[in-house]
CSV table of N, CA and C in Angstrom, one decimal:
chain,number,residue,atom,x,y,z
X,10,MET,N,3.8,16.9,9.9
X,10,MET,CA,3.1,15.7,10.5
X,10,MET,C,2.5,14.7,9.3
X,11,LYS,N,2.4,13.7,9.3
X,11,LYS,CA,2.5,12.7,8.5
X,11,LYS,C,1.1,11.7,8.4
X,12,ALA,N,0.4,11.7,7.6
X,12,ALA,CA,-0.7,10.4,7.2
X,12,ALA,C,-0.4,9.5,6.6
X,13,ILE,N,-0.5,8.2,7.1
X,13,ILE,CA,-0.6,7.1,6.0
X,13,ILE,C,-1.8,6.6,6.1
X,14,ILE,N,-2.3,6.3,4.8
X,14,ILE,CA,-3.4,6.0,4.0
X,14,ILE,C,-3.6,4.6,3.4
X,15,THR,N,-4.1,3.7,3.9
X,15,THR,CA,-4.0,2.3,3.3
X,15,THR,C,-5.4,1.7,2.8
X,16,VAL,N,-5.5,2.0,1.5
X,16,VAL,CA,-6.5,1.5,0.7
X,16,VAL,C,-6.5,0.1,0.0
X,17,MET,N,-7.4,-0.7,0.3
X,17,MET,CA,-7.7,-2.3,0.1
X,17,MET,C,-9.2,-2.3,-0.8
X,18,LEU,N,-9.2,-2.9,-1.7
X,18,LEU,CA,-10.3,-3.4,-2.3
X,18,LEU,C,-11.3,-3.9,-1.2
X,19,LYS,N,-12.9,-3.9,-1.0
X,19,LYS,CA,-13.4,-4.2,-0.1
X,19,LYS,C,-13.4,-5.9,-0.4
X,20,ASN,N,-13.5,-6.8,0.7
X,20,ASN,CA,-13.8,-8.2,0.6
X,20,ASN,C,-15.1,-8.4,-0.4
X,21,GLY,N,-14.9,-9.6,-1.5
X,21,GLY,CA,-16.3,-9.7,-2.3
X,21,GLY,C,-15.4,-9.0,-3.8
X,22,VAL,N,-15.1,-8.0,-3.5
X,22,VAL,CA,-14.7,-7.7,-4.9
X,22,VAL,C,-13.3,-8.2,-5.4
X,23,LEU,N,-13.6,-8.3,-7.2
X,23,LEU,CA,-12.4,-9.3,-7.4
X,23,LEU,C,-11.1,-8.3,-7.5
X,24,ASP,N,-10.1,-8.9,-7.2
X,24,ASP,CA,-8.4,-8.4,-7.3
X,24,ASP,C,-7.6,-9.0,-8.3
X,25,PRO,N,-7.6,-8.8,-9.6
X,25,PRO,CA,-6.8,-9.2,-10.2
X,25,PRO,C,-5.4,-9.1,-10.3
X,26,GLN,N,-5.0,-8.0,-9.6
X,26,GLN,CA,-3.4,-7.7,-9.4
X,26,GLN,C,-2.9,-8.6,-8.4
X,27,GLY,N,-3.7,-8.7,-7.3
X,27,GLY,CA,-3.8,-9.9,-6.1
X,27,GLY,C,-3.4,-11.6,-6.5
X,28,GLU,N,-4.3,-11.8,-7.3
X,28,GLU,CA,-4.7,-13.2,-8.3
X,28,GLU,C,-3.6,-13.3,-9.2
X,29,ALA,N,-2.8,-12.5,-10.2
X,29,ALA,CA,-1.6,-12.3,-10.7
X,29,ALA,C,-0.4,-12.6,-10.0
X,30,VAL,N,-0.4,-12.2,-8.7
X,30,VAL,CA,0.7,-12.3,-7.5
X,30,VAL,C,0.7,-13.7,-7.2
X,31,LYS,N,-0.7,-13.9,-6.5
X,31,LYS,CA,-0.6,-15.2,-6.4
X,31,LYS,C,-0.2,-16.4,-7.3
X,32,SER,N,-0.5,-16.4,-8.7
X,32,SER,CA,-0.1,-17.3,-9.6
X,32,SER,C,1.1,-17.2,-9.9
X,33,ALA,N,1.8,-16.0,-9.8
X,33,ALA,CA,3.5,-15.7,-10.1
X,33,ALA,C,4.0,-16.4,-9.0
X,34,LEU,N,3.6,-16.5,-7.6
X,34,LEU,CA,3.9,-16.9,-6.7
X,34,LEU,C,4.3,-18.9,-6.5
X,35,SER,N,3.1,-18.9,-7.3
X,35,SER,CA,3.0,-20.4,-7.3
X,35,SER,C,3.7,-20.8,-8.4
X,36,VAL,N,3.9,-20.3,-9.4
X,36,VAL,CA,4.7,-20.8,-10.6
X,36,VAL,C,6.2,-21.1,-9.8
X,37,LEU,N,6.5,-19.7,-8.9
X,37,LEU,CA,7.9,-20.0,-8.2
X,37,LEU,C,8.1,-21.0,-7.3
X,38,GLY,N,7.6,-21.4,-7.3
X,38,GLY,CA,7.2,-22.7,-6.2
X,38,GLY,C,7.1,-22.6,-4.6
X,39,PHE,N,6.4,-21.2,-4.3
X,39,PHE,CA,5.8,-20.8,-3.2
X,39,PHE,C,4.1,-21.2,-3.1
X,40,SER,N,4.2,-22.6,-2.7
X,40,SER,CA,2.7,-23.1,-2.6
X,40,SER,C,2.4,-23.0,-1.3
X,41,GLU,N,3.0,-22.4,-0.4
X,41,GLU,CA,2.2,-22.0,1.2
X,41,GLU,C,1.3,-20.8,1.1
X,42,VAL,N,1.2,-20.0,-0.2
X,42,VAL,CA,0.5,-18.8,-0.1
X,42,VAL,C,-1.2,-19.2,-0.5
X,43,ASN,N,-2.2,-19.1,0.4
X,43,ASN,CA,-3.4,-19.7,-0.1
X,43,ASN,C,-4.5,-18.3,-0.6
X,44,GLY,N,-4.0,-16.8,-0.5
X,44,GLY,CA,-4.4,-15.9,-1.2
X,44,GLY,C,-3.7,-14.7,-1.2
X,45,VAL,N,-3.9,-13.7,-2.0
X,45,VAL,CA,-3.0,-12.4,-2.1
X,45,VAL,C,-4.3,-11.6,-2.4
X,46,ARG,N,-4.3,-10.5,-1.9
X,46,ARG,CA,-4.8,-9.2,-2.0
X,46,ARG,C,-4.1,-7.8,-2.2
X,47,GLN,N,-4.0,-7.1,-3.1
X,47,GLN,CA,-3.0,-6.0,-3.2
X,47,GLN,C,-3.8,-4.8,-3.1
X,48,GLY,N,-3.1,-3.8,-2.3
X,48,GLY,CA,-3.7,-2.8,-2.3
X,48,GLY,C,-2.7,-1.3,-2.4
X,49,LYS,N,-3.1,-0.2,-1.9
X,49,LYS,CA,-1.9,1.1,-2.2
X,49,LYS,C,-2.1,1.7,-1.1
X,50,VAL,N,-0.5,2.2,-0.6
X,50,VAL,CA,-0.5,3.1,0.6
X,50,VAL,C,-0.2,4.3,0.2
X,51,ILE,N,-0.7,5.5,0.6
X,51,ILE,CA,-0.3,6.8,0.5
X,51,ILE,C,0.2,7.5,1.4
X,52,GLU,N,1.3,8.0,1.4
X,52,GLU,CA,2.0,8.7,2.5
X,52,GLU,C,1.6,10.2,2.3
X,53,LEU,N,1.0,11.3,3.0
X,53,LEU,CA,1.0,12.4,2.7
X,53,LEU,C,1.7,12.7,3.8
X,54,ASP,N,2.5,14.1,2.9
X,54,ASP,CA,3.6,14.9,4.1
X,54,ASP,C,2.5,16.5,4.1
X,55,LEU,N,2.1,16.6,5.9
X,55,LEU,CA,1.1,17.5,5.4
X,55,LEU,C,1.6,18.7,6.8
X,56,ALA,N,1.1,19.9,6.5
X,56,ALA,CA,1.5,20.9,7.5
X,56,ALA,C,1.0,20.6,8.7
X,57,ASN,N,1.8,21.2,9.7
X,57,ASN,CA,1.4,21.0,11.1
X,57,ASN,C,0.0,21.5,11.4
X,58,GLY,N,-0.9,20.8,12.5
X,58,GLY,CA,-2.0,21.3,12.5
X,58,GLY,C,-2.8,21.1,11.6
X,59,THR,N,-2.7,20.4,10.7
X,59,THR,CA,-3.9,19.6,9.4
X,59,THR,C,-5.0,18.7,10.7
X,60,ASP,N,-6.1,18.8,10.3
X,60,ASP,CA,-7.4,18.2,10.7
X,60,ASP,C,-7.4,16.7,10.0
X,61,GLU,N,-7.8,16.0,10.9
X,61,GLU,CA,-7.9,14.5,10.5
X,61,GLU,C,-9.3,14.3,9.4
X,62,LEU,N,-10.0,15.3,9.9
X,62,LEU,CA,-11.4,15.6,9.0
X,62,LEU,C,-11.0,16.1,7.9
X,63,GLN,N,-10.1,16.6,7.5
X,63,GLN,CA,-9.5,17.4,6.2
X,63,GLN,C,-8.7,16.1,5.8
X,64,VAL,N,-8.0,15.2,6.1
X,64,VAL,CA,-7.6,14.3,5.2
X,64,VAL,C,-8.7,13.0,4.8
X,65,ASN,N,-9.9,12.7,5.8
X,65,ASN,CA,-10.8,11.9,5.6
X,65,ASN,C,-11.5,12.6,4.2
X,66,GLU,N,-11.5,13.7,3.8
X,66,GLU,CA,-12.6,14.7,2.9
X,66,GLU,C,-11.4,14.3,1.5
X,67,MET,N,-9.8,14.1,1.8
X,67,MET,CA,-9.5,13.8,0.8
X,67,MET,C,-9.4,12.7,0.1
X,68,CYS,N,-10.0,11.5,1.1
X,68,CYS,CA,-9.7,10.2,0.9
X,68,CYS,C,-11.2,9.9,0.3
X,69,SER,N,-12.3,10.9,0.7
X,69,SER,CA,-13.4,10.5,0.1
X,69,SER,C,-13.8,11.4,-1.4
X,70,ARG,N,-13.1,12.2,-1.8
X,70,ARG,CA,-12.7,12.9,-2.6
X,70,ARG,C,-12.1,12.7,-4.0
X,71,LEU,N,-10.9,12.4,-3.5
X,71,LEU,CA,-10.0,11.8,-4.7
X,71,LEU,C,-9.4,10.3,-4.5
X,72,LEU,N,-8.9,9.8,-3.1
X,72,LEU,CA,-8.0,9.0,-2.9
X,72,LEU,C,-8.8,7.6,-3.0
X,73,VAL,N,-10.0,7.7,-2.3
X,73,VAL,CA,-10.5,6.3,-2.2
X,73,VAL,C,-12.2,6.1,-2.9
X,74,ASN,N,-12.3,5.4,-3.7
X,74,ASN,CA,-13.8,4.8,-4.6
X,74,ASN,C,-14.2,4.1,-3.4
X,75,SER,N,-15.5,4.7,-2.9
X,75,SER,CA,-15.8,4.1,-1.5
X,75,SER,C,-16.5,2.7,-2.0
X,76,VAL,N,-16.8,3.0,-3.5
X,76,VAL,CA,-18.0,2.0,-3.8
X,76,VAL,C,-17.3,0.6,-3.9
X,77,ILE,N,-15.9,0.5,-4.0
X,77,ILE,CA,-15.4,-1.0,-4.0
X,77,ILE,C,-13.9,-0.8,-3.6
X,78,GLU,N,-13.9,0.3,-2.5
X,78,GLU,CA,-12.7,0.3,-1.8
X,78,GLU,C,-13.0,0.8,-0.3
X,79,CYS,N,-12.0,0.3,0.8
X,79,CYS,CA,-11.8,0.6,1.8
X,79,CYS,C,-10.6,1.0,2.6
X,80,TYR,N,-10.5,1.9,3.4
X,80,TYR,CA,-9.5,2.6,3.9
X,80,TYR,C,-9.1,2.6,5.5
X,81,THR,N,-8.1,2.6,6.0
X,81,THR,CA,-7.5,3.3,7.2
X,81,THR,C,-6.6,4.1,7.3
X,82,LEU,N,-6.8,4.9,8.2
X,82,LEU,CA,-6.1,6.1,8.0
X,82,LEU,C,-5.5,6.3,9.5
X,83,GLU,N,-3.7,6.4,9.3
X,83,GLU,CA,-3.0,6.7,10.4
X,83,GLU,C,-2.5,8.1,10.2
X,84,ILE,N,-2.3,8.8,11.8
X,84,ILE,CA,-2.1,10.2,11.9
X,84,ILE,C,-0.5,9.9,12.5
X,85,MET,N,0.6,10.5,12.2
X,85,MET,CA,1.6,10.4,13.2
X,85,MET,C,2.2,11.7,13.1
V,17,MET,N,-2.3,-17.8,9.2
V,17,MET,CA,-1.5,-16.5,9.2
V,17,MET,C,-1.5,-15.6,8.2
V,18,LYS,N,-1.3,-14.5,8.5
V,18,LYS,CA,-1.1,-13.1,7.5
V,18,LYS,C,0.1,-12.6,7.4
V,19,ALA,N,0.6,-12.3,6.3
V,19,ALA,CA,1.8,-11.3,6.1
V,19,ALA,C,1.6,-9.8,5.3
V,20,ILE,N,1.9,-9.1,6.2
V,20,ILE,CA,1.8,-7.7,5.3
V,20,ILE,C,2.7,-6.8,4.8
V,21,ILE,N,3.3,-6.7,3.3
V,21,ILE,CA,4.4,-6.2,2.8
V,21,ILE,C,3.8,-5.2,2.2
V,22,THR,N,4.6,-4.1,3.0
V,22,THR,CA,4.5,-2.3,2.2
V,22,THR,C,6.0,-2.0,1.4
V,23,VAL,N,5.7,-1.8,0.3
V,23,VAL,CA,6.9,-1.6,-0.4
V,23,VAL,C,6.5,-0.3,-0.8
V,24,MET,N,7.5,0.6,-0.8
V,24,MET,CA,7.7,2.0,-1.2
V,24,MET,C,8.8,2.5,-2.0
V,25,LEU,N,8.4,3.2,-2.9
V,25,LEU,CA,9.8,3.9,-3.6
V,25,LEU,C,10.5,4.4,-2.7
V,26,LYS,N,12.4,4.0,-2.9
V,26,LYS,CA,13.6,4.7,-2.2
V,26,LYS,C,13.0,6.5,-2.2
V,27,ASN,N,13.9,6.7,-0.9
V,27,ASN,CA,13.9,8.3,-0.8
V,27,ASN,C,14.9,8.3,-2.1
V,28,GLY,N,14.7,9.7,-3.0
V,28,GLY,CA,15.3,10.2,-3.8
V,28,GLY,C,14.8,9.7,-5.0
V,29,VAL,N,13.9,8.6,-5.1
V,29,VAL,CA,14.0,8.0,-6.5
V,29,VAL,C,12.5,8.6,-6.8
V,30,LEU,N,12.1,9.2,-8.0
V,30,LEU,CA,10.9,10.1,-8.6
V,30,LEU,C,9.5,9.0,-8.3
V,31,ASP,N,8.6,9.7,-7.7
V,31,ASP,CA,7.4,9.0,-7.7
V,31,ASP,C,6.2,9.7,-8.4
V,32,PRO,N,6.0,9.3,-9.7
V,32,PRO,CA,5.2,10.2,-10.6
V,32,PRO,C,3.8,10.2,-10.1
V,33,GLN,N,3.5,8.7,-9.6
V,33,GLN,CA,2.5,8.9,-8.8
V,33,GLN,C,2.0,9.7,-7.5
V,34,GLY,N,2.7,9.6,-6.9
V,34,GLY,CA,2.6,10.4,-5.7
V,34,GLY,C,2.5,11.8,-6.2
V,35,GLU,N,3.3,12.3,-7.2
V,35,GLU,CA,3.4,13.9,-7.8
V,35,GLU,C,2.1,14.1,-8.3
V,36,ALA,N,1.1,13.1,-9.3
V,36,ALA,CA,0.1,13.5,-9.9
V,36,ALA,C,-1.2,13.4,-8.4
V,37,VAL,N,-1.1,12.6,-7.6
V,37,VAL,CA,-1.9,12.9,-6.3
V,37,VAL,C,-1.5,14.3,-5.9
V,38,LYS,N,-0.5,14.6,-5.3
V,38,LYS,CA,-0.4,15.9,-4.9
V,38,LYS,C,-1.0,17.0,-5.7
V,39,SER,N,-0.9,17.0,-7.2
V,39,SER,CA,-1.2,18.4,-7.9
V,39,SER,C,-2.8,18.3,-8.0
V,40,ALA,N,-3.3,16.8,-7.8
V,40,ALA,CA,-4.8,16.6,-7.9
V,40,ALA,C,-5.3,17.3,-6.6
V,41,LEU,N,-4.5,17.2,-5.5
V,41,LEU,CA,-5.3,17.5,-4.2
V,41,LEU,C,-4.9,19.0,-4.3
V,42,SER,N,-4.0,19.6,-4.6
V,42,SER,CA,-3.7,21.2,-4.7
V,42,SER,C,-5.2,21.6,-5.6
V,43,VAL,N,-5.1,20.8,-6.7
V,43,VAL,CA,-6.5,21.5,-7.7
V,43,VAL,C,-7.5,21.5,-6.9
V,44,LEU,N,-7.8,20.7,-5.6
V,44,LEU,CA,-9.4,20.6,-5.0
V,44,LEU,C,-8.9,21.3,-3.8
V,45,GLY,N,-7.9,21.9,-4.1
V,45,GLY,CA,-7.9,23.3,-3.0
V,45,GLY,C,-7.1,22.8,-1.7
V,46,PHE,N,-6.8,21.3,-1.6
V,46,PHE,CA,-6.1,21.3,-0.1
V,46,PHE,C,-4.4,22.0,-0.1
V,47,SER,N,-4.3,22.6,0.2
V,47,SER,CA,-2.9,23.5,-0.1
V,47,SER,C,-2.3,23.1,1.6
V,48,GLU,N,-2.7,22.5,2.2
V,48,GLU,CA,-1.8,21.9,3.2
V,48,GLU,C,-0.9,20.5,3.4
V,49,VAL,N,-1.3,20.3,1.8
V,49,VAL,CA,-0.3,18.9,1.5
V,49,VAL,C,1.1,19.3,1.2
V,50,ASN,N,2.1,18.9,1.6
V,50,ASN,CA,3.5,19.1,1.1
V,50,ASN,C,4.1,18.1,0.3
V,51,GLY,N,4.1,17.2,0.5
V,51,GLY,CA,4.6,16.0,-0.4
V,51,GLY,C,3.6,15.1,-0.1
V,52,VAL,N,3.7,13.7,-1.3
V,52,VAL,CA,2.9,12.4,-1.5
V,52,VAL,C,3.9,11.5,-2.0
V,53,ARG,N,3.7,10.6,-1.6
V,53,ARG,CA,4.7,9.3,-1.8
V,53,ARG,C,3.5,8.3,-1.8
V,54,GLN,N,3.6,7.4,-3.0
V,54,GLN,CA,2.4,6.2,-3.0
V,54,GLN,C,3.1,5.0,-3.1
V,55,GLY,N,2.8,4.1,-2.4
V,55,GLY,CA,3.6,2.8,-2.4
V,55,GLY,C,2.4,1.5,-2.9
V,56,LYS,N,2.6,0.3,-2.4
V,56,LYS,CA,1.7,-0.6,-2.5
V,56,LYS,C,1.8,-1.6,-1.3
V,57,VAL,N,0.4,-2.1,-0.8
V,57,VAL,CA,0.6,-3.2,0.0
V,57,VAL,C,0.1,-4.5,-0.3
V,58,ILE,N,0.7,-5.1,0.1
V,58,ILE,CA,0.4,-6.4,-0.3
V,58,ILE,C,0.2,-7.5,0.6
V,59,GLU,N,-0.7,-8.3,1.1
V,59,GLU,CA,-1.7,-8.9,2.1
V,59,GLU,C,-1.5,-10.5,1.4
V,60,LEU,N,-0.7,-11.3,2.5
V,60,LEU,CA,-0.6,-12.5,1.9
V,60,LEU,C,-1.4,-13.4,2.9
V,61,ASP,N,-2.0,-14.2,2.7
V,61,ASP,CA,-2.6,-15.4,3.5
V,61,ASP,C,-1.8,-16.7,2.9
V,62,LEU,N,-1.2,-17.0,4.6
V,62,LEU,CA,-0.5,-17.9,4.5
V,62,LEU,C,-0.7,-19.3,5.2
V,63,ALA,N,-0.4,-20.3,4.8
V,63,ALA,CA,-0.3,-21.9,5.5
V,63,ALA,C,0.4,-21.7,6.9
V,64,ASN,N,-0.4,-22.0,7.9
V,64,ASN,CA,0.4,-21.4,9.3
V,64,ASN,C,1.4,-22.4,9.2
V,65,GLY,N,2.7,-22.1,10.1
V,65,GLY,CA,3.9,-22.2,10.3
V,65,GLY,C,4.5,-21.7,8.9
V,66,THR,N,4.1,-21.1,8.5
V,66,THR,CA,5.3,-20.5,7.0
V,66,THR,C,6.3,-19.4,7.9
V,67,ASP,N,7.5,-19.8,7.3
V,67,ASP,CA,8.5,-18.7,7.9
V,67,ASP,C,8.8,-17.6,7.3
V,68,GLU,N,9.2,-16.6,8.5
V,68,GLU,CA,9.3,-15.5,7.7
V,68,GLU,C,10.4,-15.3,6.7
V,69,LEU,N,11.3,-16.2,7.0
V,69,LEU,CA,12.2,-16.1,5.6
V,69,LEU,C,11.9,-16.3,4.4
V,70,GLN,N,10.6,-17.4,4.4
V,70,GLN,CA,10.3,-17.9,3.1
V,70,GLN,C,9.5,-16.4,2.4
V,71,VAL,N,9.1,-15.3,3.5
V,71,VAL,CA,8.4,-14.4,3.3
V,71,VAL,C,9.4,-13.2,2.2
V,72,ASN,N,10.1,-13.3,2.9
V,72,ASN,CA,11.7,-12.5,2.5
V,72,ASN,C,12.1,-12.5,1.4
V,73,GLU,N,12.2,-14.0,0.8
V,73,GLU,CA,12.5,-14.9,-0.3
V,73,GLU,C,11.5,-14.4,-1.3
V,74,MET,N,10.0,-14.6,-1.1
V,74,MET,CA,8.9,-13.7,-1.9
V,74,MET,C,9.2,-12.4,-2.5
V,75,CYS,N,9.5,-11.8,-1.2
V,75,CYS,CA,9.9,-10.2,-1.5
V,75,CYS,C,11.0,-10.1,-2.7
V,76,SER,N,12.3,-11.0,-2.0
V,76,SER,CA,13.4,-10.7,-3.0
V,76,SER,C,13.1,-11.3,-4.2
V,77,ARG,N,12.3,-11.8,-4.4
V,77,ARG,CA,12.3,-12.8,-5.9
V,77,ARG,C,11.3,-12.0,-6.8
V,78,LEU,N,10.2,-11.5,-6.0
V,78,LEU,CA,9.1,-11.4,-7.1
V,78,LEU,C,8.2,-9.9,-6.7
V,79,LEU,N,8.2,-9.5,-5.4
V,79,LEU,CA,7.3,-8.6,-5.1
V,79,LEU,C,8.0,-7.1,-5.0
V,80,VAL,N,9.4,-7.5,-4.7
V,80,VAL,CA,10.1,-5.9,-4.4
V,80,VAL,C,11.3,-6.0,-5.6
V,81,ASN,N,11.6,-4.6,-6.0
V,81,ASN,CA,12.7,-4.4,-7.1
V,81,ASN,C,13.4,-3.6,-6.0
V,82,SER,N,14.7,-4.5,-5.5
V,82,SER,CA,15.3,-4.2,-4.7
V,82,SER,C,16.4,-2.5,-5.2
V,83,VAL,N,16.2,-2.2,-6.1
V,83,VAL,CA,16.9,-1.2,-6.7
V,83,VAL,C,16.1,-0.3,-6.4
V,84,ILE,N,15.1,-0.1,-6.6
V,84,ILE,CA,14.4,1.4,-6.5
V,84,ILE,C,13.4,1.1,-5.2
V,85,GLU,N,13.0,0.1,-4.6
V,85,GLU,CA,12.1,0.1,-3.4
V,85,GLU,C,12.4,-0.5,-2.0
V,86,CYS,N,12.1,-0.1,-0.9
V,86,CYS,CA,12.0,-0.7,0.0
V,86,CYS,C,11.2,-1.1,0.7
V,87,TYR,N,10.9,-2.3,1.5
V,87,TYR,CA,10.0,-2.8,1.8
V,87,TYR,C,9.8,-2.8,3.5
V,88,THR,N,8.7,-3.3,4.0
V,88,THR,CA,8.8,-3.5,5.6
V,88,THR,C,7.7,-4.5,5.4
V,89,LEU,N,7.9,-5.7,6.8
V,89,LEU,CA,7.0,-7.0,6.5
V,89,LEU,C,6.7,-7.1,7.8
V,90,GLU,N,5.1,-7.5,8.2
V,90,GLU,CA,4.7,-7.6,9.5
V,90,GLU,C,3.7,-9.0,9.3
V,91,ILE,N,4.2,-10.1,10.3
V,91,ILE,CA,3.5,-11.1,10.7
V,91,ILE,C,2.6,-11.2,11.4
V,92,MET,N,1.3,-11.4,11.4
V,92,MET,CA,0.4,-11.7,12.3
V,92,MET,C,-0.5,-13.1,12.7
């Protein structure tokens, strides 16, 4: 089974990577871009029968900094 | 409108970030993790009426290195 975790900075937290991408797109002439946020996606290949609670524990202990980041979890 | 671009390393391309996460999870006792791949997700806030072709051009010109990365695009 697979788990896909998408981690984004919370709203209001400065996102320098996103700002850099936005200004680079602007330099390239893509003026239709109003804003950019960049996050990370982590794909876990898990042993069958792994509990969703386990994955949430991985997020809280290692993968996500809950002070500044939020995440969504999809199990497939 | 919004575009969400998910960029992952192609299969077969070494993913040192993913390997680092995998070994850190293993150290923490999460032995059910067989593999980890890490990618990035870019959320674009776009002017209404922006064409999907435009977003694909942003990907090929700046956001995605097509030699080693592949991406999926979702427009909302």
